[in-house]
Coordinates of C-alpha atoms in Angstrom, one line a residue:
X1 CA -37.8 134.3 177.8
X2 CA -36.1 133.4 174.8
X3 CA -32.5 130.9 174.7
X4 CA -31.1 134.2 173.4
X5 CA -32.1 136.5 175.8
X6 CA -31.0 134.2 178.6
X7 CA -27.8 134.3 177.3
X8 CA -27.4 137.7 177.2
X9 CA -29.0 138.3 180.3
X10 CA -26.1 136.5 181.5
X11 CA -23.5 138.3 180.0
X12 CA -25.2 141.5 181.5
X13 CA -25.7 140.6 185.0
X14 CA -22.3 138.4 185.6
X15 CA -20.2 141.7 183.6
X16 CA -21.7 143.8 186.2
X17 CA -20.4 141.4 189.2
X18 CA -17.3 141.2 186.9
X19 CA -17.3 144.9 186.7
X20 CA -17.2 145.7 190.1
X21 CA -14.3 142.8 191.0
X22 CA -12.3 144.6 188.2
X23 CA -13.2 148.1 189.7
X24 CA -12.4 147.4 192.9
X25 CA -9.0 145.9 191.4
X26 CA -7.7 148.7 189.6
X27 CA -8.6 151.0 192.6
X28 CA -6.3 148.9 195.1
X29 CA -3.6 148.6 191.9
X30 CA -4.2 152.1 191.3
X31 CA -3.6 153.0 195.4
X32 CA -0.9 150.8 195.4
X33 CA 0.9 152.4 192.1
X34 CA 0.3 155.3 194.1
X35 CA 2.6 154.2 196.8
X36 CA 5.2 152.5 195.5
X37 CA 6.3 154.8 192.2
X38 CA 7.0 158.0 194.1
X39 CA 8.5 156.0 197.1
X40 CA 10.9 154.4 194.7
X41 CA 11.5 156.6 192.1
X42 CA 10.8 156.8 188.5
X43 CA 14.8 154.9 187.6
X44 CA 14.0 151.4 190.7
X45 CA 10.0 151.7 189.6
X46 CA 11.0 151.8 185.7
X47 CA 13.0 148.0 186.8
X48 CA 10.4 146.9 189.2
X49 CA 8.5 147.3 185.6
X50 CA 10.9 145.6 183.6
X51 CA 11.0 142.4 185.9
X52 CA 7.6 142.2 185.5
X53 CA 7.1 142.6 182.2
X54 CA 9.7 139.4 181.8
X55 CA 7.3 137.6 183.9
X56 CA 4.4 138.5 181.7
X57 CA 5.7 137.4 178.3
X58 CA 7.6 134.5 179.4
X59 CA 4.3 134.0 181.1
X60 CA 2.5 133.9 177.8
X61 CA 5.1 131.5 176.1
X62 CA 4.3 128.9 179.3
X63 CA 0.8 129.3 179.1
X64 CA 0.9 127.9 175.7
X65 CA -2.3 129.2 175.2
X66 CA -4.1 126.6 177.4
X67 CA -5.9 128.9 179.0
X68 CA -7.7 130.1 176.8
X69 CA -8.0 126.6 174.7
X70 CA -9.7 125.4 178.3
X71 CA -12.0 128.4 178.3
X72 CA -13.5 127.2 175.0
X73 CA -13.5 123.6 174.9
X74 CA -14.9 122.6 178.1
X75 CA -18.3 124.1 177.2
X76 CA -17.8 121.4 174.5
X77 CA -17.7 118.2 177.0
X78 CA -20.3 117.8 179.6
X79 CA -18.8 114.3 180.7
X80 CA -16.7 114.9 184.1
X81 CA -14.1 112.2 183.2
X82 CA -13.7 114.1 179.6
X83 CA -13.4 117.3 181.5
X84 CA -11.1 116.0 183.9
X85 CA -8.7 114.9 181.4
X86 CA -8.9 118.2 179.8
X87 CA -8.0 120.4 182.7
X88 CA -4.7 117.8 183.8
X89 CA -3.8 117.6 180.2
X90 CA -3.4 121.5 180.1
X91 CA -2.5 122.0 183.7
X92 CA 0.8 119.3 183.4
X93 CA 1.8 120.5 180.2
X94 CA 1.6 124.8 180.9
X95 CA 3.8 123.8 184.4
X96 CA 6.1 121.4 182.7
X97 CA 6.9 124.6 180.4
X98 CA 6.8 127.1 183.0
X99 CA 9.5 125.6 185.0
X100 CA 11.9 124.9 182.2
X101 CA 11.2 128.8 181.1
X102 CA 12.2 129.9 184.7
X103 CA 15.3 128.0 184.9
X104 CA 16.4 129.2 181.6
X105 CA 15.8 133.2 182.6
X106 CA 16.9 132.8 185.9
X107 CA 20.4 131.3 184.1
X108 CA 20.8 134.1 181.7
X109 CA 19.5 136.7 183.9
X110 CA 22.8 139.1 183.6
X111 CA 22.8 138.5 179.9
X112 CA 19.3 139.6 179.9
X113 CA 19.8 142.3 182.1
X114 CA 22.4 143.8 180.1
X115 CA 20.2 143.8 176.9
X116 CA 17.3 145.2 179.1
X117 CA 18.6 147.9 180.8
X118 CA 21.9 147.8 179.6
X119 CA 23.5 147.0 182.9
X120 CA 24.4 143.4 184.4
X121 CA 24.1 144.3 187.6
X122 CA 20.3 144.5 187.3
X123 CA 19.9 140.3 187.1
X124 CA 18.4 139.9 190.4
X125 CA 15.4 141.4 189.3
X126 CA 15.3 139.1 186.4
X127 CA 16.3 136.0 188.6
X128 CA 13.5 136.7 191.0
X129 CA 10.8 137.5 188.7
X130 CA 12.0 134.0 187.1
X131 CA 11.0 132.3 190.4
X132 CA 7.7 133.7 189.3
X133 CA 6.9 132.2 186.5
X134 CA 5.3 128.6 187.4
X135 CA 2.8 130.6 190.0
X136 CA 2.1 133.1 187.3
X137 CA 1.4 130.6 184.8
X138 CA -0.7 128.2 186.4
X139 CA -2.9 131.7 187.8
X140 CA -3.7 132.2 183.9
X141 CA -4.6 128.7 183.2
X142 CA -6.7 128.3 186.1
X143 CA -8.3 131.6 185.4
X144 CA -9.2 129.9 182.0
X145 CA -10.6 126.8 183.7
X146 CA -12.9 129.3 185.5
X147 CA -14.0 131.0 182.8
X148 CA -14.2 127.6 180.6
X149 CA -17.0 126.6 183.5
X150 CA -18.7 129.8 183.4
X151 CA -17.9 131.1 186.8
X152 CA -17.3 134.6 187.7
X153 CA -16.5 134.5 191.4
X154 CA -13.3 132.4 191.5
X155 CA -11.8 135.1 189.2
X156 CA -12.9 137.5 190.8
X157 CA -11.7 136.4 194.6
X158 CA -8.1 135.4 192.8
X159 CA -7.4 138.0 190.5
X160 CA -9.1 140.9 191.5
X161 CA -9.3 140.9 194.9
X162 CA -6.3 138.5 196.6
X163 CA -3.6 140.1 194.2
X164 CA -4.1 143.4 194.3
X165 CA -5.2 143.8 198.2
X166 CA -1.9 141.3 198.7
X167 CA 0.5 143.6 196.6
X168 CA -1.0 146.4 198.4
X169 CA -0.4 144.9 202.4
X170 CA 3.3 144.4 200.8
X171 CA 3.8 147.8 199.3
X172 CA 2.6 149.4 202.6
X173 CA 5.2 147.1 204.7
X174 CA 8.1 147.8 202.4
X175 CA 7.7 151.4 202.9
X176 CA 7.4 151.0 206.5
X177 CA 10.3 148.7 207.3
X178 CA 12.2 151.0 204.4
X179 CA 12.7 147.6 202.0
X180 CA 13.7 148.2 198.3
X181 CA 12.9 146.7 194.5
X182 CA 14.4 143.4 195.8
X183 CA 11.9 142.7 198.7
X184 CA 8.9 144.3 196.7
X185 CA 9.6 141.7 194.1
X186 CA 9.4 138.9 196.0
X187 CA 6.1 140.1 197.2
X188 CA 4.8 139.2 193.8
X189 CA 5.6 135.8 194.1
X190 CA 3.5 135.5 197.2
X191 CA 0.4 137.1 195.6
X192 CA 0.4 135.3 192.9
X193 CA 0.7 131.9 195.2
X194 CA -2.4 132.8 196.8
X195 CA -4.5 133.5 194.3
X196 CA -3.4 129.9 192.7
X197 CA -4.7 128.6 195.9
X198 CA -7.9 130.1 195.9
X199 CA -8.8 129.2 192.0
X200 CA -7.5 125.7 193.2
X201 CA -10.1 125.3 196.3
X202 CA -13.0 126.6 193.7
X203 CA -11.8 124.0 190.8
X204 CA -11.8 121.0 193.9
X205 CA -15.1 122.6 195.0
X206 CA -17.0 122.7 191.6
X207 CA -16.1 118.8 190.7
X208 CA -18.4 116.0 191.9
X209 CA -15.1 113.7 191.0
X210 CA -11.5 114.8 191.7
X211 CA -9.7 111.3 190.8
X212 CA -7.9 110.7 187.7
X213 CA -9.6 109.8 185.1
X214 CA -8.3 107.6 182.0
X215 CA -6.1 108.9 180.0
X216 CA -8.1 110.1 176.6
X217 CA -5.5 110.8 173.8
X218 CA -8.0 112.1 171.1
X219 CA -9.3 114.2 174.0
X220 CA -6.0 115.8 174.8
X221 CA -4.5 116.0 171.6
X222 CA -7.2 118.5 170.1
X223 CA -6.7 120.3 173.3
X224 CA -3.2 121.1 172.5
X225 CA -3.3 121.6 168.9
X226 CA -6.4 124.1 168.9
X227 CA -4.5 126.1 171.7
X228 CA -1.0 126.5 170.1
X229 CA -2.4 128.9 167.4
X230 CA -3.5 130.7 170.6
X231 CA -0.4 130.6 172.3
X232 CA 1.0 132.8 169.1
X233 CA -2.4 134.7 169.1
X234 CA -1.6 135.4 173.2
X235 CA 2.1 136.2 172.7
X236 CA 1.5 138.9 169.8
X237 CA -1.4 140.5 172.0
X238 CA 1.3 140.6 174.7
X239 CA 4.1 142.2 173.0
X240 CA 1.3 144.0 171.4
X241 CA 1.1 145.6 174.9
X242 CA 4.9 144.9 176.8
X243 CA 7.2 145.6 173.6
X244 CA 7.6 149.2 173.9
X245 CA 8.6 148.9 177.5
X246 CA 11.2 147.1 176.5
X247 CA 12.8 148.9 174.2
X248 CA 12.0 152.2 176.0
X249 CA 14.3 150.3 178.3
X250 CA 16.8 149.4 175.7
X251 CA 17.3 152.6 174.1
X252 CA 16.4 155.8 176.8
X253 CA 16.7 153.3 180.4
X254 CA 14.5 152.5 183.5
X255 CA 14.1 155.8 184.2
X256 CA 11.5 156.3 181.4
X257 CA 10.3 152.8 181.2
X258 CA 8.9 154.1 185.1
X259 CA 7.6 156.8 183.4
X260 CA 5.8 155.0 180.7
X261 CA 4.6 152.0 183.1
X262 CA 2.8 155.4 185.3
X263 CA 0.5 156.5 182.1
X264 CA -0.1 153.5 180.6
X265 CA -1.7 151.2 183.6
X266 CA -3.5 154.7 184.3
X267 CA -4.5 155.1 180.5
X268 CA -6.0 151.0 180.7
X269 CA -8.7 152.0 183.1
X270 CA -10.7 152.3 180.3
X271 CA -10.6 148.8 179.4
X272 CA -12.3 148.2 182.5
X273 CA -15.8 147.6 180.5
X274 CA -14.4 145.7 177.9
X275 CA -12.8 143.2 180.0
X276 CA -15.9 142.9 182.0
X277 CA -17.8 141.6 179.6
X278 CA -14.7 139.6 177.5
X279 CA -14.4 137.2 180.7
X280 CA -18.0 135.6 179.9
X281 CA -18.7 136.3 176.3
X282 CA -15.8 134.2 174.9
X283 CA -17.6 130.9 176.1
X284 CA -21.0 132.3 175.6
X285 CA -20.3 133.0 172.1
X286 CA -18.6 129.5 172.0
X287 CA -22.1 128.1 173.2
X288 CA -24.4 130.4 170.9
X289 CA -22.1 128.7 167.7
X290 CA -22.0 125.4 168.9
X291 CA -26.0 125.5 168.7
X292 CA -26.1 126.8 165.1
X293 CA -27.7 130.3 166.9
X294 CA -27.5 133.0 163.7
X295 CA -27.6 135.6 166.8
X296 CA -23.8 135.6 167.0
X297 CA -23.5 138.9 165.3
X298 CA -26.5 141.0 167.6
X299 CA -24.9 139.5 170.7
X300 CA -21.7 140.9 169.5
X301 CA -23.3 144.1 168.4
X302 CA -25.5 144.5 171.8
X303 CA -22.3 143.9 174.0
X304 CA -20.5 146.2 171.7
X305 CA -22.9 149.0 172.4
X306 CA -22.9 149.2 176.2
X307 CA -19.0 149.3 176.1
X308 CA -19.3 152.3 174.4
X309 CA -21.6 153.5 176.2
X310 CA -20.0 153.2 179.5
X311 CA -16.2 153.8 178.3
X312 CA -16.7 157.3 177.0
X313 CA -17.3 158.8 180.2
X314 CA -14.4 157.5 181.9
X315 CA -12.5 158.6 178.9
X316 CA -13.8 162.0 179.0
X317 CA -12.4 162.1 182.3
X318 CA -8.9 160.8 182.1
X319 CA -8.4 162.7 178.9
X320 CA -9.2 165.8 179.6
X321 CA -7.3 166.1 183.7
X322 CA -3.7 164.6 182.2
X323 CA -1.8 166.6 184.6
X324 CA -3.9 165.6 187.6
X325 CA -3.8 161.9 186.7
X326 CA -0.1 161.7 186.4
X327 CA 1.8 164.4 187.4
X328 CA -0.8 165.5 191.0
X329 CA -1.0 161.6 192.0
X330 CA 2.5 160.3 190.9
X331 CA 4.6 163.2 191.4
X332 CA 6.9 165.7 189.0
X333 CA 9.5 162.9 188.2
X334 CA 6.5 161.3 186.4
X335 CA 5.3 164.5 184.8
X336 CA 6.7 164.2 181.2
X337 CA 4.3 161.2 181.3
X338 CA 1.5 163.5 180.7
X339 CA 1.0 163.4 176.7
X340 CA 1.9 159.4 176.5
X341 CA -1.0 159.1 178.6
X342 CA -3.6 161.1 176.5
X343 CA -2.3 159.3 173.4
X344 CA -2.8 156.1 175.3
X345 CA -6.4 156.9 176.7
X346 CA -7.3 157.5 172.5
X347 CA -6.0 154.0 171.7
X348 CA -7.6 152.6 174.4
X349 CA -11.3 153.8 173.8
X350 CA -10.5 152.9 170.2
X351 CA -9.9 149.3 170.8
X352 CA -12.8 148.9 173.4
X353 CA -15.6 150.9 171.1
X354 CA -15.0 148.7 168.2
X355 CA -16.0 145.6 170.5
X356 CA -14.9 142.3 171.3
X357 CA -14.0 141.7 167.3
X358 CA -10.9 138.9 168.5
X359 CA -12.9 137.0 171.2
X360 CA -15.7 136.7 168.5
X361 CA -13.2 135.3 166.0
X362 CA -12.4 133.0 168.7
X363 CA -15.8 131.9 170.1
X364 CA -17.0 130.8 166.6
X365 CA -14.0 128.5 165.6
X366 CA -11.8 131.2 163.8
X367 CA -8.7 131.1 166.3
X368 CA -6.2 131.4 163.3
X369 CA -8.1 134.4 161.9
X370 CA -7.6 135.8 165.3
X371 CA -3.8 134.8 165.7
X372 CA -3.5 136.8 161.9
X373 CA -5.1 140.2 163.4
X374 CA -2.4 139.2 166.9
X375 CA 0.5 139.3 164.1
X376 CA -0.3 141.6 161.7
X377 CA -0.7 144.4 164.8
X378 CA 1.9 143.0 166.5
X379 CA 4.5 143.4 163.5
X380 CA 3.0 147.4 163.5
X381 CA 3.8 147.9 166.5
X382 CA 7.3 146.6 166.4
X383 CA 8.2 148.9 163.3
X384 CA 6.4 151.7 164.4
X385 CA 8.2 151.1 167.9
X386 CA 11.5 150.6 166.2
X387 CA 10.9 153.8 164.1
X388 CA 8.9 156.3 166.4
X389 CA 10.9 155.5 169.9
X390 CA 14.5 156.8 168.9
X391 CA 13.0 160.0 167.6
X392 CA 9.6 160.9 169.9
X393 CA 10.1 158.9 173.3
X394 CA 7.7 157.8 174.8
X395 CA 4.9 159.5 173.0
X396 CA 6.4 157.9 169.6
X397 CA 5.7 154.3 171.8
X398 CA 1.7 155.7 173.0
X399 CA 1.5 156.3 169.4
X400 CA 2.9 153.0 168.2
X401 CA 0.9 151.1 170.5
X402 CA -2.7 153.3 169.7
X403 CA -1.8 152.7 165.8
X404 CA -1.2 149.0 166.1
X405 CA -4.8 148.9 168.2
X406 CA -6.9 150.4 165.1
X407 CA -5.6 148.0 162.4
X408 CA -5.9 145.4 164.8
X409 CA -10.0 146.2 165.3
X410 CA -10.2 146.9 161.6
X411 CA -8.7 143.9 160.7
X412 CA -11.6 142.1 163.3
X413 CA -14.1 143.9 161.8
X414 CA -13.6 143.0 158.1
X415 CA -12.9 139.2 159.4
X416 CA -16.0 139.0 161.2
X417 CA -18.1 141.0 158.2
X418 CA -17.3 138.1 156.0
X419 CA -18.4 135.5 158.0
X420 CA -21.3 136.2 160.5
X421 CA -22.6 140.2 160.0
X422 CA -25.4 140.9 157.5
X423 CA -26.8 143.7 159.5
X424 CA -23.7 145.3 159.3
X425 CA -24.7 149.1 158.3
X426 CA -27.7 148.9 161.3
X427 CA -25.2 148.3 163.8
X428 CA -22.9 150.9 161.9
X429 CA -25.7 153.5 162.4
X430 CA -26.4 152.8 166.0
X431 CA -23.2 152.9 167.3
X432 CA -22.6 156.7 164.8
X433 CA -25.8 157.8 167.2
X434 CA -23.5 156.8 170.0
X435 CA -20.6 158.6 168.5
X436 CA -22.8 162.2 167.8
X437 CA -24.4 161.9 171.9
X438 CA -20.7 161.6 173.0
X439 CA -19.5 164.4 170.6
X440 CA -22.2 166.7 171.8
X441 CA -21.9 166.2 175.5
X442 CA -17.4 166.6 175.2
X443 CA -17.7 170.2 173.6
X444 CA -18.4 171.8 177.0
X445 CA -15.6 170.1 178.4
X446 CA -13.2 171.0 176.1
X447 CA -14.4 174.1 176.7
X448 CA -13.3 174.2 179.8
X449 CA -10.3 173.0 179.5
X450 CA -9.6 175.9 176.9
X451 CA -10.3 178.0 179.1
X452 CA -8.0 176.9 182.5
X453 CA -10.4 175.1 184.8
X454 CA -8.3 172.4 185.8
X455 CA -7.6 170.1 188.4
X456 CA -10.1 168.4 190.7
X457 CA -12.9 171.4 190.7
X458 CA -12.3 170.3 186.7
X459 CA -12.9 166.7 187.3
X460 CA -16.1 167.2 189.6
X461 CA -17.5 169.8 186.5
X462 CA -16.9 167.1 184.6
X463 CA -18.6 164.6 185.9
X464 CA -21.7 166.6 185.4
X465 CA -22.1 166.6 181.8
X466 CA -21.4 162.4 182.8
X467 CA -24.8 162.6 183.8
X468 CA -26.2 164.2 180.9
X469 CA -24.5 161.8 178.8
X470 CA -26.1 159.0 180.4
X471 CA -29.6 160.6 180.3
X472 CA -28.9 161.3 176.3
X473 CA -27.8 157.6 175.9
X474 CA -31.2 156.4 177.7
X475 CA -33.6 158.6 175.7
X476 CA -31.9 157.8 172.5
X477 CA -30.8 154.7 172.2
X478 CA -32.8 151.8 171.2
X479 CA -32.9 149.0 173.9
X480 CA -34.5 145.4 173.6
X481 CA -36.7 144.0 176.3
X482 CA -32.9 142.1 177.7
X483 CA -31.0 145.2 177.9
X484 CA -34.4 146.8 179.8
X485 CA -34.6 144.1 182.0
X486 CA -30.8 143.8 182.9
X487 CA -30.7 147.7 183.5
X488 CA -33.9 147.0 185.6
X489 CA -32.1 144.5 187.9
X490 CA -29.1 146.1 187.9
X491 CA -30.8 149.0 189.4
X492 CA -32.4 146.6 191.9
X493 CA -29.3 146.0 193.0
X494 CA -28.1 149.0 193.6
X495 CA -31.3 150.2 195.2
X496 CA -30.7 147.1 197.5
X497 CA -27.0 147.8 198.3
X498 CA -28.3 151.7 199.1
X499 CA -31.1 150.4 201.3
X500 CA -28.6 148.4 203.4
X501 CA -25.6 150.5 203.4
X502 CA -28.1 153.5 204.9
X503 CA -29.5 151.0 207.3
X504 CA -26.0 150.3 208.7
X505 CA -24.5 154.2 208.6

């Protein structure tokens, strides 16, 4: 088998690991949203929200965009010494930041508070989410050390297994011992400290060598001045994502920033794929440029493909069953959440069928390229925040955000068109045949909704013409001999998982 194929075998078989740690994730986030939203109410849920997203985008600023500098450049160094230096160097300086960040919330928390949610008395939420900030940070850089060694597991133990099943055990004793926002907060300090602890043990594990090395200046230095153009990159993506939340909070209060933080985590399970795949194909793209390989562009294009082909179903799903999603899981308080949600599930699929367009720019050397697509969307989505908010609500901030989404992909498309596609229109045409299978199979289903058939009977109908997707996408669609032989082993595994879970029951 070919370099090429190897490397795309690899993509394949650790996304579907990947897939199933992120899977298994959002269900426990999804069962744990479940609990906590209606037990506290869309007004304490809508602040439980707002703390964290203060964690999150001072989170970003800390991070100084080390973690994904790490994930590109150790590839780059196969001595241990130089790659020792690199993770300290990026480690000391993102929890040098971090704590200064947290001291400074944690002092202006009431100021913060007041410009948040318009009422002072809302600052402990701030000040403990502050606390947060070092174990937050130091979670996304290590993350980036796991994925700058190539390593799915560590990620996938820390991130989406330890934190969600953590925040889960916490949200089911808070409801037991009757404990409110302030105790649920704290809880996401402890998750977070534990999933530090286990990407810790892996990094210790992985290295042959954990003394300090020498210090290498030249080594460090680039470190730090290729990552700040991702540290703007990161923090437009972010408010890209956390802005309207804010103001939401700013102009309408907590009670619909609860709201809006129900159908938007809910509308993000389609980025499930996406994300899958993102986690090894930055440095995999990093390592196909390093070696001159001209098949940048078909390994985008291939990974490209199979997100679309396994996003539309889900969306299909969510789309069409708004009501069951939202207002049957979450409760009537959430209910007005309904068309935010469907807007949201549109922007969603949008930005995951037009492929991994940013991480590409990234993987071949074009982080400022990628930084000018984080801006340019990110200043959309302020103005068409700024504008849409005081007049729609919250479905004037799912449109903002599902706007700012397409000129961000369109912007990644005509970036990476002028440097690494030539096949451009093939791709074009494969991914239209994609397109007309999904049209044809979502006619009976809107259909059905037309016509009443709602609910969970809906869902389960549904899921039917899923299936005859999947078989249209499987006679139609062109595979190589590495997508064939991934979908072969992948179905070994299953087979394998069947064979022993029947052997058990």
């Amino acid at each position: 088998m070919s370099s090429d194929q190897d490397l795309l075998e690899t993509v394949f078989q650790s996304s579907f690991l990947l897939f199933f740690g992120i899977a298994f994730e959002m269900a426990i986030s999804f069962g744990g949203k479940v609990l906590i939203a209606p037990y506290l109410g869309s007004t304490k849920y809508g602040l439980l929200s707002i703390g964290m997203t203060v964690l999150i985008l001072s989170g970003i600023l800390a991070t100084f965009g080390l973690n994904t500098g790490i994930a590109q450049y150790l590839p780059r160094h196969s001595d241990p010494q130089d790659r020792m230096n690199l993770i300290i160097t990026g480690m000391s300086v993102t929890l040098i930041i971090s704590v200064l960040i947290s001291i400074i919330i944690f002092t202006f928390s009431p100021t913060i508070s007041t410009m948040i949610t318009g009422n002072p008395d809302n600052h402990i939420i701030i000040k403990i989410f502050s606390l947060a900030i070092p174990v937050h940070v130091l979670n996304r850089y290590f993350t980036g050390v796991t994925r700058g060694q190539k390593q799915t597991i560590p990620k996938v133990l820390a991130n989406k297994f330890a934190i969600p099943t953590s925040r889960l055990i916490i949200f089911i004793i808070a409801i037991y011992f009757g404990y409110e926002t302030l105790e649920i907060s704290i809880g996401y300090i402890i998750s977070f400290t534990i999933s530090v602890v286990i990407l810790i043990y892996f990094l210790i594990r992985s290295m042959d060598d954990v003394s300090l090395p020498p210090r290498n200046i030249k080594i460090q230095g680039s470190l730090i001045s290729f990552s700040f153009p991702l540290l703007i990159g990161a923090a437009m993506d972010r408010i890209l994502t956390r802005f309207d939340r804010l103001l939401i909070g700013a102009i309408q209060g907590p009670t619909e920033v609860g709201v809006y933080s129900v159908a938007y985590p809910m509308a993000l399970l389609l980025m499930i794929v996406i994300t899958s795949f993102g986690h090894l194909y930055l440095p995999l793209v990093t390592e196909v440029q390093k070696k001159k390989n001209k098949q940048t562009a078909d390994l985008f294009w291939t990974v490209s493909k199979w997100i679309s082909i396994l996003t539309i179903p889900l969306f299909l799903i969510l789309f069409l069953h708004p009501e069951f999603f939202i207002e049957g899981v979450f409760g009537t308080d959430f209910s007005t959440g309904q068309i935010p949600f469907m807007i949201l599930c549109v922007g969603f699929l949008l930005n995951s069928v037009m492929g991994p367009g940013g991480l590409t720019l990234t993987g071949i050397g074009l982080s400022k390229i990628h930084m000018g697509g984080n801006i340019i969307a990110t200043i959309f989505n302020i103005a068409l925040n700024l504008l849409l908010i005081p007049i729609f609500g919250l479905v004037g901030a799912a449109l903002a955000t599902t706007l700012a989404y397409v000129i961000q992909n369109i912007y990644y498309l005509l970036a990476l068109r002028l440097t690494i596609f030539s096949n451009f229109p093939h791709q074009l045409k494969e991914m239209a045949l994609i397109s007309v299978i999904s049209s044809v199979v979502v006619i009976p289903i809107i259909i059905l909704s037309i016509i009443g058939e709602r609910g969970l009977i809906s869902i389960i109908i549904s899921s039917q013409f899923v299936w005859i997707y999947i078989y249209l996408i499987f006679k139609y669609s062109n595979f190589n001999e590495y997508e064939k032989d991934g979908i072969n082993n992948i179905k070994s595994k299953i087979h394998k998982f069947i064979n022993i879970y029947g052997y058990w029951v």
